[in-house]
Structure formats: structure tokens, C-alpha cells
Amino acid sequence: MRYILGVDGGGTKTTCLLANEEGCILKRIVSGPSNPESVGEKKAKENLSQAIKTTLKGQKVEVICLGLAGVDLPEDAEKAYRFVKRLKVAKKIIVENDGIIALSGATVCKPGVVVSAGTGAIVFGLNKAGEKTRASGWGYILGDEGSGYDIARRGIIAAIKALDGRGENTSLLNKIPQYFNQPSIISVALWVYSSDFQLDKMAGLSPVITEAAREGDKVAQEVIREAAKELALAAGAVIKNLRMEKDEFEIACTGGVFKAKGLILSTFKSEVKKIAPQSKVIFPKFSAASGAVLMGLKEAGVELKGKVLKNISSRRMSLRAERNVIASRRRSNLKVLYTSSLDPSGNSKEDT
Amino acid sequence: MRYILGVDGGGTKTTCLLANEEGCILKRIVSGPSNPESVGEKKAKENLSQAIKTTLKGQKVEVICLGLAGVDLPEDAEKAYRFVKRLKVAKKIIVENDGIIALSGATVCKPGVVVSAGTGAIVFGLNKAGEKTRASGWGYILGDEGSGYDIARRGIIAAIKALDGRGENTSLLNKIPQYFNQPSIISVALWVYSSDFQLDKMAGLSPVITEAAREGDKVAQEVIREAAKELALAAGAVIKNLRMEKDEFEIACTGGVFKAKGLILSTFKSEVKKIAPQSKVIFPKFSAASGAVLMGLKEAGVELKGKVLKNISSRRMSLRAERNVIASRRRSNLKVLYTSSLDPSGNSKEDT
């Protein structure tokens, strides 16, 4: 039996999935971040090799497929490739940006587009010819339009403009301070410039804007519509750059922003339909880590259909039940955040 | 003869002007910053009292008028008042936000509006009834729309969107990296997130966007138009809040952004004319520090006209010649950046 290791290396954690060639996920390890931009190169390498070694425990695999945040340029990929090669754990090594494995998971390695809108926002696409491209994802100052952070920022600005008399009155003037447990929007503004400020705390406000929009607040609705249009603009750029306007393909929406569905999803859908009428907006079929496994399986010559996909799916289902255990472990703040193994039947068995 | 001390206390420097009741500026001292938000309360107080003491050298004045950055709330003003009172240098003390003295200088204490667009942007207004208000000025993350920083940021985003295929092509894609001496817009984007990043360095890019707009670049023109509209929106909010739509008054434009004149000024003018058709867009008559002197003179019962204004003006003219000396002194990085005295005739005489 041949094995595949899929790695999703991000700025907050690194997820490793060990699968056999039938798509059965045998083990799942979640370790510290492996994005050099967030933890530095040394720590990123340490976390990555620890995650891989903890998962494999000396075992070798046919293919290791890594999707790594911060791998934007060919030289980044080359560097990561050489590092993983030295670990001597796999016959074949694939190194990609984490957006590519997210895309592969979302569309099961088919041509398509993945729009990720969490704290940040980025769009990746793959066409029939195997060409890949991206748009947005330029960070919280210059890009990430339509992300949770961006929606939060637009919401606070809208409230401030209402206060100044530069904009229409809005329920956000009360809702935003309430959410942050602050006495006023001015205190919220001061917090944004304080040392206590964090991007993800700010992004956490985004559901409050969505709620206000759902309740009929016109200003909040405009913020959500603008965000949706920005996400569609980025998706549209990827579609045009890959000449996919007339193709049938899936656009997978992922990240906290799309969880709100409602106005953001409906506006996004109607906007992308203008660019690619044959496209279909979906939620991802598999996670980014599973996407890495799928790419690894494809590289090993395994056909991605039937039982293989069912095996990955069944694992995916069982993970839901596992999450409560995971959440409680996370609180203990272990370097290896959580680890579990499964027998090929898909029954969860903890492996501490 | 009675004397007036005008103080402009900002985030980069503190300017003191000593005048007699005829409006003759007798001495000018520029010292370190006195904004507690930029240098901390202790240092701000030190710089402020040093600036005042260096200017007065034991002399007492009729009125001291201070315009201090960071004085936003009544309690800030009260605190600054108590601190200055302990210095025992003046019979009367006026404490205002630095925007108010800028307004007073710009319009010679008449009802009006001052729009300041430098690295940041803020608008202050004063109506016939003596009511004051402000808009914008919420800093680089949440506000300051139309500022040099904002124009620079919008320009970089426009270039990035062109690169991604999300926006029209623009000469900014070449001009921006050239300005920062970087190989590409991607390197510029990386710099924005680096520890080397500074707001004023970023704002320094704004004339490049203006230049591209002047050369006919449509994308740059749109950036400038948006900035002008934001500044007009803030001015309009102040005008409406003070019920000045039908009044005749002056809107004074100050800061590096307006130095470019051209598209930004013409768009701003046409936008504010829609709100207040009787208003007149001007450049400030006097500096913020002179505005503090004017407020002090007014408090002392001096009429702000004729010879008094001529005396302040002649000082203002002579300062231009003085600036070369000032610039060379600044390089020596003294805590008291520069100091000069004038005899009442207005002839400059250095006082080191």
C-alpha cells in the first residue's frame, strides 16, 4: 500500500493528513504555524518538520504535497522543496501556495476558482490548460478587499462618517461599540490605534455588520454589497486572466465571510454571473489539507472518483464529531495542538 | 506695551510666537513636539514648558493662546490649562485644539472652514454664533480621507489592481516603484508591511499620483478626484453641522495635498460650491501659530485690522528669507530646533 502526506501550512497552524492510496485518512496532526512571514523562517521550518515527523513517525510516503502560506514566488517554492527533500520522507515532493491546495480541495483538482474570505481575502484559479493565477490577497493595508477585516473596517468608517455628519445614520453607531464592549465608537477608534489591536479581533466584527444588514440597515447593507462586489471583482479578474468566461466551472466560496450567506453571497453570485454565466457558485467539497492529499493522490496516478472520494468524505464527516475534543485540547496550548489517528474504516481513535 | 504669546503645539514640533499688542512678532521659537499622543505626556509637557520659557525668558504676557494637537476633549483642555497656569507666565490663558488656531490664522478669526490635508486630513469650522465643529481626522486606518497618506494608499492599490487585472492599466505601475527606488510594485507592497514603513514616507508619494493625473493617467485622475470628493464631503459635513450652507465665508485649504492645486483643488472647489454656493475657497492668510497670536490679540481687545495685520504679515514675509537658515539649523538636530528674534520693524535678527 502506498501513502500520501498532505500538508496545509498556514499562518496560524499546520495541518498534516496522512492517507493511503484508497483515500482513507489515517492520521491528522495539527501543529504550530509554518508561514515564515508570521513566525520567522527558523520557527516555520521547525514547526513544519515537527508536524511532518510527528505524523509519519519514521514511515515513508509516495508523495508529500505541501500547500504553504508565504510561498508566492518560484524561489520560495524551491527553498521549501530543498528543505523537505532533506527530511527524506517521500519519493515525490509537491510544493504549492496554500491557495492552490484550497482550490484543489474545493473543486477536487478540477479547473475552477476558489474565493477565500476570512480575516484576509484572496482568489485562486486553475483553467483547463493547467494555468494558475491569483488576485487580491495584498494584506490589510493594500488589499484583502471583501475580507472580514475589510468589512469590519468599512463598517467602523461608516459609523464614524455618520457621527461626523459625512454619512447616513446607522445602527452600527451602537452595534459596533456594543460588540467590542466599549462605551462609544470613539473608544473603538482609539482601540484600533492601540497596542491591544489585532487584525482577527477586528475581523470578528464582520458578522455584526452582516446582522445589521439583515435587519435592514441601509448603511450596513451598502458595506456588505461593496465587499461582495470587491470579491467578485477579484474572482472576475482571475476568470478573465485564465480566459474562462465561457467555461462551465465551479467557484468555491470559503472563509468566515461567506458563512453569513444572505446578502454577501447573493450579491457575489449575481456579480460573478455577469462575468462567467456558466459558472456555478458552491461551497468547497474538501478542506485545503484534503486538497493537498488529493493533489498527492493525483500525482501518484490515483483516479479521484468513487471510493477514493467517499473515503476522504467519510473522514471529513467524522472530523465534525472530533472537533469538541480538539477545541478542549487547544486550550491546553500544546505546541502540537492536537493529533488523532483513524483506522481505515473511518472510526475516530485518539492518538495522544 | 502688552504682549501676546501664541503657541502651536503639534506632533512634530512646537512653535511659539511672541507678539506685542501692535501685532509685531518679536520672537519665534521652534521646539520639540508637544502632542502627548506622539511623545507621551511627560515629554510633551517638558517640550511645551521649555518652548514657552525659552521664548519668554522671564517676561510675562497679557494672553497666552495655545493650540495643541491631542486636545480633543474638554478634559484634555482643562488639563493643559492647569499645567500652563502653574507656569505663571500670563494673565489670561486660552487652550484650543491646534485645528482651531489653524482656522483662526486662515480666516483671521472670522467664521469659516479650514481644510487641512497633509500626511493626515481634518476639517474645522466656526460659525457666526461662535460654534465650532470638526470632521474627518480619524487617522490613517479609519479616516484622514483625502490626505497625502490616503492618496498614496489609493494610488498603490490602483496600481496593484491593475497588476491583478482588477483595474485599468496605469502609469502608476511604473511611477510608484520608481519613486520608492524599488524594482516593482510588489516590492513597494512588501515595504508597506515592513518595519521600515513610515506614514510620512508613504504620504510623500502623493505628488507622484498628482503628476500622473496631470499627465492624463485616467486611474490617477480618479484617485485624485476621489480624494478631493472626500475632502469636500468632510468640509460639507462641517458646513451643514454649523448651518452655514447659505452664508458667505471662506474655506481655507492648507497642507501639502493642496499645494498641487490642479485637479484636486478644482474638484474640491466644484464639490463644496454644491453645498455652500456663497463660500470662497482660499489659501490661509496666516499660519496656525499666527492664528494663536490673533486669538490672543482678540482676547486682549485688540481689533484685528489695518496695521496689526500688516505687522503680522510683514513678519510672515520676512520668514521666507529666514527659512534657509532654519533648514540648515534643523540638520544639527537641536532640541530647540531654531530660535530667532525680530525688532518691531520686522527686520530679522537671529537670537541663538
XYZ file of C-alpha atoms in Angstrom:
704
model
C 0.000 0.000 0.000
C 1.316 3.442 -0.920
C 0.783 6.511 1.270
C 0.278 10.220 0.681
C 1.009 13.081 3.043
C -0.968 16.299 2.563
C 0.245 19.400 4.411
C -1.616 22.684 4.821
C 0.916 25.116 6.287
C -0.621 28.403 7.349
C -0.006 31.446 9.486
C -1.924 30.103 12.484
C -1.395 26.338 12.212
C -0.012 23.485 10.154
C -2.299 20.564 9.329
C -0.926 17.210 8.171
C -3.145 14.476 6.732
C -1.755 11.007 6.141
C -3.754 8.977 3.608
C -3.395 5.641 1.901
C -3.849 5.267 -1.842
C -7.538 4.425 -1.311
C -8.107 7.910 0.114
C -8.531 6.706 3.694
C -7.205 9.381 6.063
C -5.166 7.516 8.651
C -3.866 10.323 10.754
C -4.338 14.035 11.292
C -1.865 16.270 13.110
C -2.282 19.957 13.757
C 0.871 21.778 14.799
C 2.160 25.378 15.056
C 2.294 27.868 12.151
C 4.662 27.305 9.241
C 4.386 30.660 7.495
C 7.825 32.326 7.690
C 6.111 35.712 7.338
C 4.209 35.230 10.587
C 6.697 33.310 12.794
C 10.072 33.765 11.081
C 11.891 31.267 8.895
C 13.549 29.259 11.671
C 10.359 28.681 13.656
C 8.384 27.966 10.483
C 10.878 25.254 9.469
C 10.871 23.787 12.985
C 7.079 23.620 13.098
C 6.879 22.146 9.620
C 9.416 19.392 10.189
C 7.952 18.622 13.611
C 4.453 18.333 12.110
C 5.704 16.010 9.365
C 7.793 13.837 11.700
C 5.018 13.573 14.292
C 2.622 12.425 11.588
C 4.934 9.950 9.905
C 6.916 8.559 12.870
C 9.583 7.191 10.529
C 7.115 5.974 7.905
C 7.808 6.939 4.282
C 5.256 8.117 1.747
C 4.908 8.001 -2.015
C 4.066 11.695 -2.337
C 4.176 14.623 0.030
C 2.138 17.576 -1.162
C 2.602 20.832 0.725
C 0.468 23.936 0.408
C 2.354 26.665 2.228
C 1.317 30.206 3.052
C 4.064 32.627 2.080
C 5.143 30.547 -0.930
C 4.419 33.213 -3.516
C 7.470 33.176 -5.778
C 9.266 30.294 -7.539
C 12.291 30.823 -5.262
C 10.086 30.395 -2.159
C 8.829 27.081 -3.536
C 12.362 25.992 -4.444
C 13.596 26.770 -0.923
C 10.747 24.826 0.693
C 11.317 21.940 -1.734
C 15.010 21.651 -0.770
C 14.109 21.784 2.937
C 11.525 18.982 2.624
C 13.854 16.900 0.439
C 16.409 16.842 3.262
C 13.795 15.272 5.558
C 13.848 12.189 3.256
C 10.244 11.215 3.849
C 8.818 10.968 0.329
C 9.615 9.777 -3.189
C 7.923 12.809 -4.726
C 7.517 16.310 -3.357
C 4.948 18.889 -4.485
C 5.203 22.436 -3.115
C 2.406 24.916 -3.756
C 0.961 28.057 -2.271
C -1.763 27.179 0.266
C -4.326 28.788 -2.052
C -3.677 26.107 -4.652
C -4.387 23.244 -2.256
C -7.519 25.100 -1.115
C -8.564 25.246 -4.762
C -7.752 21.555 -5.262
C -9.787 20.617 -2.199
C -12.684 22.859 -3.183
C -13.046 21.532 -6.738
C -11.385 18.083 -6.401
C -8.447 19.199 -8.575
C -10.748 20.326 -11.378
C -10.406 23.657 -13.185
C -12.208 26.298 -11.163
C -11.877 29.208 -8.801
C -11.666 29.420 -5.027
C -12.552 32.662 -3.248
C -11.275 32.725 0.300
C -12.656 35.476 2.552
C -11.665 35.076 6.183
C -9.639 37.662 8.112
C -7.908 38.292 4.768
C -9.158 37.633 1.238
C -7.623 36.037 -1.842
C -8.752 34.339 -5.038
C -7.052 31.458 -6.858
C -7.942 29.940 -10.194
C -6.945 26.988 -12.400
C -8.018 26.535 -16.026
C -8.290 23.537 -18.358
C -4.753 24.157 -19.639
C -3.396 23.839 -16.089
C -2.592 27.557 -15.847
C -2.971 29.051 -12.378
C -3.374 32.611 -11.220
C -4.440 34.700 -8.214
C -5.875 38.111 -7.380
C -6.242 40.226 -4.222
C -4.583 38.926 -1.039
C -2.383 42.020 -0.699
C -2.885 42.322 3.040
C -4.947 44.561 5.280
C -3.444 47.910 4.183
C -3.336 47.473 0.404
C -5.695 44.619 -0.359
C -7.858 41.824 1.043
C -10.934 43.689 -0.149
C -14.104 41.911 0.965
C -12.360 40.114 3.839
C -13.664 40.061 7.406
C -11.128 42.752 8.324
C -12.172 44.859 5.344
C -15.885 44.562 6.181
C -15.155 45.495 9.803
C -13.060 48.483 8.755
C -15.672 49.689 6.272
C -18.323 49.269 8.973
C -16.404 51.329 11.540
C -15.673 54.015 8.939
C -19.369 54.132 8.008
C -20.288 54.610 11.685
C -17.639 57.329 12.082
C -18.910 59.089 8.964
C -22.417 59.012 10.416
C -21.078 60.540 13.641
C -19.223 63.282 11.724
C -22.226 64.040 9.552
C -20.365 62.759 6.493
C -22.682 59.773 6.105
C -26.202 58.499 6.761
C -27.227 57.488 10.259
C -26.778 53.778 11.023
C -27.441 51.250 13.769
C -23.702 50.446 13.536
C -23.047 53.503 15.724
C -24.479 51.474 18.628
C -23.857 47.926 17.487
C -20.090 48.286 16.975
C -19.250 49.678 20.460
C -21.579 47.053 21.971
C -19.696 44.261 20.206
C -16.318 45.493 21.443
C -17.748 46.222 24.897
C -16.751 49.878 24.537
C -18.756 52.947 25.583
C -18.694 54.634 22.148
C -17.474 54.464 18.569
C -14.709 56.907 19.585
C -13.365 54.371 22.093
C -13.473 51.737 19.345
C -11.471 54.069 17.079
C -8.907 54.595 19.846
C -8.634 50.809 20.288
C -7.839 50.415 16.566
C -4.704 52.537 17.102
C -3.769 50.945 20.441
C -1.245 48.175 21.073
C -4.181 45.913 22.007
C -5.418 45.971 18.399
C -5.405 42.684 16.473
C -6.456 42.004 12.901
C -8.514 38.954 13.785
C -10.289 40.732 16.652
C -11.202 43.448 14.159
C -12.332 40.847 11.584
C -14.526 39.315 14.293
C -16.759 42.384 13.963
C -17.771 41.424 10.430
C -20.809 39.274 11.491
C -22.156 42.334 13.364
C -22.184 44.298 10.087
C -23.892 41.349 8.383
C -26.510 41.227 11.144
C -27.230 44.959 10.812
C -27.583 44.492 7.052
C -30.002 41.596 7.608
C -32.044 43.800 9.965
C -32.421 46.331 7.153
C -29.745 48.921 8.000
C -29.060 50.615 4.657
C -25.504 51.682 5.536
C -24.557 48.157 6.637
C -26.170 46.733 3.500
C -24.021 49.047 1.386
C -20.875 47.881 3.232
C -21.777 44.233 2.565
C -22.630 44.918 -1.076
C -19.307 46.730 -1.610
C -17.446 43.806 -0.025
C -19.276 41.301 -2.224
C -18.501 43.384 -5.308
C -14.808 43.506 -4.394
C -14.724 39.705 -4.000
C -16.500 39.328 -7.346
C -14.067 41.796 -8.927
C -11.154 39.634 -7.780
C -12.877 36.436 -8.956
C -13.653 38.141 -12.273
C -10.011 39.165 -12.743
C -8.873 35.564 -12.220
C -11.567 34.268 -14.598
C -10.584 36.771 -17.300
C -6.860 36.196 -16.862
C -7.455 32.462 -17.325
C -9.860 33.040 -20.267
C -12.632 31.071 -18.518
C -15.535 33.486 -19.169
C -17.389 30.965 -21.344
C -16.393 27.802 -19.467
C -18.511 25.697 -17.138
C -16.709 25.548 -13.804
C -17.209 25.931 -10.074
C -16.434 28.971 -7.944
C -15.940 27.754 -4.387
C -16.539 30.250 -1.572
C -14.683 29.666 1.646
C -13.924 31.539 4.890
C -15.964 33.146 7.649
C -17.332 35.942 5.471
C -19.309 33.537 3.263
C -20.680 31.672 6.288
C -23.073 34.618 6.656
C -24.618 33.692 3.283
C -27.528 36.162 2.726
C -26.667 39.458 1.058
C -22.929 38.840 0.640
C -23.449 35.526 -1.145
C -26.375 36.675 -3.282
C -24.568 39.856 -4.406
C -21.397 37.881 -5.088
C -23.332 35.321 -7.147
C -25.112 37.893 -9.291
C -21.850 39.789 -9.897
C -19.801 36.763 -10.998
C -22.651 35.538 -13.202
C -22.193 38.736 -15.227
C -18.612 37.707 -15.993
C -18.975 33.932 -16.308
C -22.617 32.976 -16.880
C -21.852 29.211 -16.962
C -20.047 29.220 -13.620
C -21.632 27.743 -10.509
C -21.039 29.187 -7.056
C -20.534 26.407 -4.490
C -19.075 25.774 -1.058
C -15.816 23.767 -1.108
C -16.090 19.986 -1.361
C -12.971 19.382 0.745
C -10.624 21.318 3.013
C -7.267 22.679 1.875
C -5.436 19.874 3.701
C -7.608 17.309 1.901
C -6.827 19.239 -1.276
C -3.138 18.550 -0.659
C -3.946 14.852 -0.264
C -5.980 14.909 -3.489
C -3.073 16.500 -5.373
C -0.747 13.888 -3.914
C -3.096 11.064 -4.950
C -3.343 12.513 -8.467
C 0.442 12.690 -8.661
C 0.567 9.016 -7.609
C -1.711 8.146 -10.511
C -4.827 7.508 -8.400
C -8.116 8.425 -10.076
C -10.055 10.949 -7.985
C -13.509 9.377 -8.010
C -15.852 6.827 -6.389
C -14.478 5.077 -3.340
C -11.426 7.323 -3.009
C -13.551 10.467 -2.653
C -16.032 8.611 -0.440
C -13.202 7.621 1.897
C -11.979 11.205 2.169
C -15.571 12.376 2.680
C -16.280 9.902 5.452
C -13.190 11.093 7.260
C -14.439 14.612 6.780
C -17.755 13.726 8.383
C -16.131 12.070 11.371
C -13.998 15.152 11.946
C -17.062 17.124 12.956
C -17.615 14.915 15.971
C -13.919 15.177 16.732
C -13.921 18.949 16.932
C -15.173 19.156 20.512
C -12.203 17.115 21.643
C -9.963 19.315 19.512
C -11.346 22.526 20.996
C -10.719 21.393 24.561
C -7.175 20.305 23.699
C -6.429 23.596 22.050
C -6.985 25.348 25.369
C -4.079 23.414 26.849
C -1.887 25.321 24.379
C 0.272 22.426 23.288
C 2.806 23.035 20.577
C 1.275 20.088 18.741
C -2.235 21.414 19.095
C -3.993 18.143 18.516
C -3.331 14.778 16.985
C -5.554 11.886 16.127
C -5.489 8.701 14.123
C -8.180 6.777 12.357
C -8.381 3.216 11.232
C -9.274 2.822 7.544
C -12.937 2.243 8.432
C -13.138 5.900 9.323
C -13.834 5.398 13.024
C -12.105 8.026 15.066
C -9.472 6.859 17.534
C -7.460 9.362 19.508
C -3.691 9.080 19.342
C -2.197 11.274 22.047
C 3.037 97.703 25.978
C 1.173 94.413 26.395
C 2.400 91.162 24.916
C 0.750 88.043 23.484
C 2.202 84.540 23.220
C 0.825 82.261 20.531
C 1.706 78.552 20.694
C 1.169 75.920 18.007
C 1.877 72.577 19.676
C 1.955 69.701 17.207
C 3.138 66.133 16.835
C 6.394 67.100 15.128
C 7.219 70.481 16.650
C 6.048 73.310 18.920
C 6.097 76.857 17.555
C 5.942 79.891 19.869
C 5.344 83.414 18.576
C 5.761 86.394 20.891
C 3.917 89.499 19.698
C 3.238 92.942 21.061
C -0.243 94.437 21.008
C 0.501 96.087 17.666
C 0.888 92.661 16.065
C 4.668 92.884 15.717
C 6.168 89.426 16.083
C 9.174 89.865 18.354
C 10.380 86.331 18.678
C 9.842 82.898 17.193
C 10.963 79.670 18.848
C 10.520 76.185 17.383
C 10.998 73.359 19.845
C 10.232 69.619 20.105
C 6.729 68.071 19.785
C 4.095 68.720 22.449
C 1.459 66.203 21.433
C 1.155 63.649 24.269
C -0.148 61.105 21.758
C 3.124 61.187 19.805
C 5.782 61.656 22.537
C 3.983 60.780 25.792
C 2.608 63.171 28.383
C 5.840 63.782 30.305
C 7.901 64.660 27.237
C 5.079 66.760 25.759
C 4.880 68.831 28.965
C 8.670 69.215 29.080
C 8.821 70.401 25.464
C 5.914 72.763 25.927
C 7.252 74.440 29.082
C 10.753 74.624 27.591
C 9.401 76.279 24.433
C 7.431 78.823 26.466
C 10.292 79.586 28.870
C 12.849 79.898 26.061
C 10.580 82.365 24.274
C 9.676 84.459 27.293
C 12.919 84.411 29.330
C 11.072 85.552 32.450
C 8.905 88.077 30.624
C 5.153 87.968 31.319
C 2.390 88.285 28.731
C -1.196 89.517 28.726
C -2.567 86.437 26.959
C -1.114 83.062 26.099
C -3.110 81.220 23.440
C -2.227 77.583 22.882
C -3.425 75.390 20.005
C -2.460 71.876 20.967
C -2.681 68.675 18.959
C -4.282 65.937 21.025
C -6.591 68.369 22.841
C -9.834 66.819 21.658
C -11.994 66.625 24.769
C -12.863 69.272 27.402
C -10.828 67.331 29.985
C -7.723 67.483 27.740
C -8.102 71.272 27.528
C -8.690 71.530 31.293
C -5.524 69.513 31.995
C -3.415 71.650 29.635
C -4.924 74.810 31.159
C -3.913 73.771 34.692
C -0.397 72.914 33.520
C 0.100 76.297 31.796
C -1.410 78.163 34.763
C 1.336 76.731 37.011
C 3.971 78.294 34.728
C 2.651 81.746 35.802
C 3.505 83.482 32.542
C 0.199 85.069 31.508
C -2.825 86.897 32.892
C -5.169 85.003 30.559
C -4.858 81.509 29.129
C -6.669 80.149 26.074
C -6.359 76.446 25.253
C -7.687 75.100 21.949
C -7.160 72.211 19.607
C -4.481 73.062 17.014
C -7.155 72.920 14.310
C -8.877 75.928 15.853
C -5.759 78.111 15.747
C -5.198 76.978 12.156
C -8.741 78.111 11.400
C -8.162 81.425 13.202
C -4.964 82.032 11.255
C -6.544 81.036 7.959
C -9.573 83.325 8.248
C -8.256 85.945 10.749
C -10.652 84.712 13.465
C -13.667 85.073 11.183
C -16.337 82.394 10.787
C -15.171 79.924 8.162
C -13.737 76.494 7.484
C -10.177 75.206 7.313
C -9.419 72.015 5.439
C -6.038 70.604 6.335
C -4.688 67.856 4.074
C -1.095 66.914 4.816
C 0.005 63.424 5.859
C -3.386 63.276 7.633
C -6.562 65.223 6.927
C -9.037 67.094 9.113
C -11.611 69.867 8.766
C -12.514 72.529 11.345
C -15.278 75.102 11.184
C -16.530 78.116 13.130
C -19.882 79.833 12.535
C -21.254 83.302 13.312
C -22.640 82.082 16.619
C -19.147 81.011 17.692
C -19.986 77.290 17.443
C -17.085 75.080 16.378
C -17.008 71.600 14.917
C -14.742 69.186 13.080
C -14.943 66.235 10.696
C -12.531 63.516 9.459
C -9.117 63.337 11.144
C -9.686 59.775 12.376
C -6.207 58.607 11.487
C -4.718 56.521 8.696
C -6.739 53.332 9.292
C -10.222 54.751 9.843
C -10.127 58.276 8.456
C -7.974 61.061 7.036
C -9.660 60.566 3.670
C -8.089 62.803 1.044
C -4.815 63.164 2.949
C -1.384 62.585 1.411
C -1.285 59.135 3.011
C -4.761 58.331 1.686
C -3.870 59.453 -1.851
C -0.680 57.384 -1.730
C -2.550 54.324 -0.452
C -5.281 54.669 -3.077
C -2.582 55.071 -5.733
C -0.727 51.919 -4.688
C -3.998 49.967 -4.514
C -4.928 51.192 -8.006
C -1.549 50.004 -9.327
C -1.961 46.635 -7.593
C -5.454 46.251 -9.030
C -4.044 46.945 -12.496
C -1.403 44.266 -11.899
C -4.035 41.743 -10.733
C -6.348 42.512 -13.640
C -8.901 44.011 -11.259
C -8.404 47.529 -12.590
C -7.421 49.523 -15.658
C -3.779 49.773 -16.654
C -1.957 52.826 -15.258
C 1.400 54.558 -15.418
C 1.429 54.275 -11.595
C 2.610 50.682 -12.017
C 5.993 52.138 -13.083
C 5.929 55.527 -11.395
C 5.341 54.246 -7.856
C 8.267 51.764 -7.732
C 10.487 54.426 -9.374
C 9.602 56.923 -6.650
C 10.435 54.471 -3.869
C 13.527 53.251 -5.728
C 12.123 49.728 -5.748
C 12.231 47.205 -8.608
C 8.454 46.603 -8.717
C 5.072 47.407 -7.198
C 5.339 44.085 -5.332
C 8.471 45.322 -3.543
C 6.622 48.528 -2.678
C 3.775 46.446 -1.215
C 6.284 44.439 0.852
C 7.808 47.714 2.128
C 4.372 48.867 3.316
C 4.260 45.867 5.673
C 7.917 46.136 6.724
C 9.331 47.760 9.858
C 10.890 50.404 7.580
C 7.424 51.730 6.703
C 6.527 55.271 7.798
C 3.310 57.197 7.280
C 5.035 60.354 6.080
C 7.267 58.434 3.652
C 4.094 56.915 2.239
C 2.381 60.333 2.093
C 5.418 61.610 0.176
C 4.201 59.535 -2.761
C 1.103 61.690 -3.178
C 2.725 64.248 -5.580
C 3.623 61.315 -7.880
C -0.073 60.437 -8.172
C -0.859 64.098 -8.838
C 1.823 64.203 -11.536
C 0.406 61.098 -13.238
C -3.064 62.662 -13.114
C -1.686 65.850 -14.676
C -0.086 63.771 -17.435
C -3.502 62.348 -18.269
C -3.446 58.980 -16.478
C -7.138 58.144 -16.007
C -6.598 55.901 -12.979
C -4.513 58.537 -11.190
C -7.115 61.180 -12.070
C -9.795 59.025 -10.467
C -7.677 58.668 -7.289
C -7.258 62.452 -7.084
C -10.941 63.072 -7.780
C -11.956 60.607 -5.044
C -9.589 62.306 -2.587
C -10.977 65.747 -3.460
C -14.533 64.459 -3.031
C -13.669 63.035 0.403
C -12.199 66.378 1.486
C -15.289 68.166 0.178
C -17.510 65.637 1.968
C -15.772 66.464 5.259
C -15.986 70.214 4.582
C -19.639 69.791 3.662
C -20.381 67.925 6.897
C -18.836 70.760 8.930
C -20.749 73.380 6.905
C -24.058 71.545 7.403
C -23.458 70.887 11.099
C -22.827 74.621 11.581
C -25.825 75.582 9.362
C -23.578 77.686 7.097
C -24.906 76.493 3.714
C -26.280 79.922 2.817
C -23.556 82.017 4.459
C -20.729 83.929 2.805
C -17.485 82.640 4.287
C -14.024 81.402 3.383
C -12.865 77.803 3.115
C -9.101 77.799 3.630
C -7.140 74.900 2.130
C -3.873 74.003 3.795
C -1.320 71.181 3.739
C 0.848 69.526 1.118
C -2.041 67.967 -0.795
C -3.455 71.358 -1.831
C -0.031 72.618 -2.891
C -0.537 70.515 -6.023
C -3.511 72.735 -6.965
C -4.762 71.471 -10.372
C -7.315 68.654 -10.312
C -7.527 68.264 -6.535
C -8.278 71.942 -5.958
C -10.670 72.327 -8.898
C -12.649 69.199 -7.959
C -12.720 70.279 -4.304
C -13.957 73.744 -5.282
C -16.753 72.495 -7.501
C -17.866 69.964 -4.860
C -18.051 72.465 -1.976
C -19.817 75.015 -4.182
C -22.665 72.490 -4.446
C -23.093 72.623 -0.664
C -22.319 76.286 0.049
C -22.610 78.363 -3.134
C -21.593 81.611 -1.366
C -18.385 80.157 0.074
C -14.986 81.122 -1.304
C -12.079 78.675 -1.430
C -8.822 80.377 -0.403
C -5.345 79.591 0.870
C -4.810 80.525 4.551
C -3.975 84.138 5.337
C -1.770 83.238 8.299
C -0.150 80.180 9.854
C -1.646 78.297 12.802
C 0.910 79.882 15.178
C -0.089 83.348 13.912
C -3.692 82.221 14.398
C -2.914 81.666 18.071
C -1.466 85.192 18.264
C -4.578 86.581 16.537
C -6.838 84.816 19.047
C -4.706 86.189 21.875
C -4.886 89.721 20.454
C -8.649 89.425 20.104
C -8.903 88.258 23.721
C -6.847 91.304 24.725
C -9.392 93.531 22.988
C -7.175 94.411 20.015
C -9.030 94.931 16.740
C -7.750 92.591 14.043
C -7.329 95.008 11.168
C -5.061 97.577 9.478
C -1.623 97.985 10.998
C -1.942 94.962 13.312
C -2.499 92.580 10.412
C 0.149 94.367 8.338
C 2.674 93.845 11.110
C 1.906 90.133 11.311
C 2.054 89.914 7.505
C 5.418 91.641 7.240
C 6.834 89.188 9.736
C 5.334 86.443 7.647
C 7.100 87.748 4.554
C 10.438 88.040 6.279
C 10.160 84.442 7.457
C 10.527 83.216 3.910
C 14.045 84.600 3.709
C 14.728 83.144 7.116
C 13.808 79.617 6.140
C 17.167 78.750 4.572
C 18.869 79.496 7.862
C 16.222 77.474 9.650
C 16.689 74.486 7.346
C 20.428 74.343 7.913
C 19.960 74.616 11.677
C 17.410 71.849 11.690
C 20.059 69.455 10.414
C 22.044 69.968 13.592
C 19.132 68.299 15.389
C 18.954 70.610 18.371
C 16.201 70.092 20.881
C 15.307 73.734 20.370
C 15.203 73.421 16.611
C 15.575 77.085 15.841
C 15.052 80.398 17.505
C 15.029 83.905 16.215
C 14.031 87.351 17.315
C 12.878 90.381 15.426
C 12.808 94.022 16.316
C 9.360 95.617 15.890
C 10.371 96.950 12.452
C 10.156 93.392 11.192
C 13.857 93.033 10.358
C 15.033 89.554 11.118
C 17.769 89.170 13.716
C 18.906 85.743 14.809
C 18.863 85.038 18.516
C 20.733 81.834 19.200
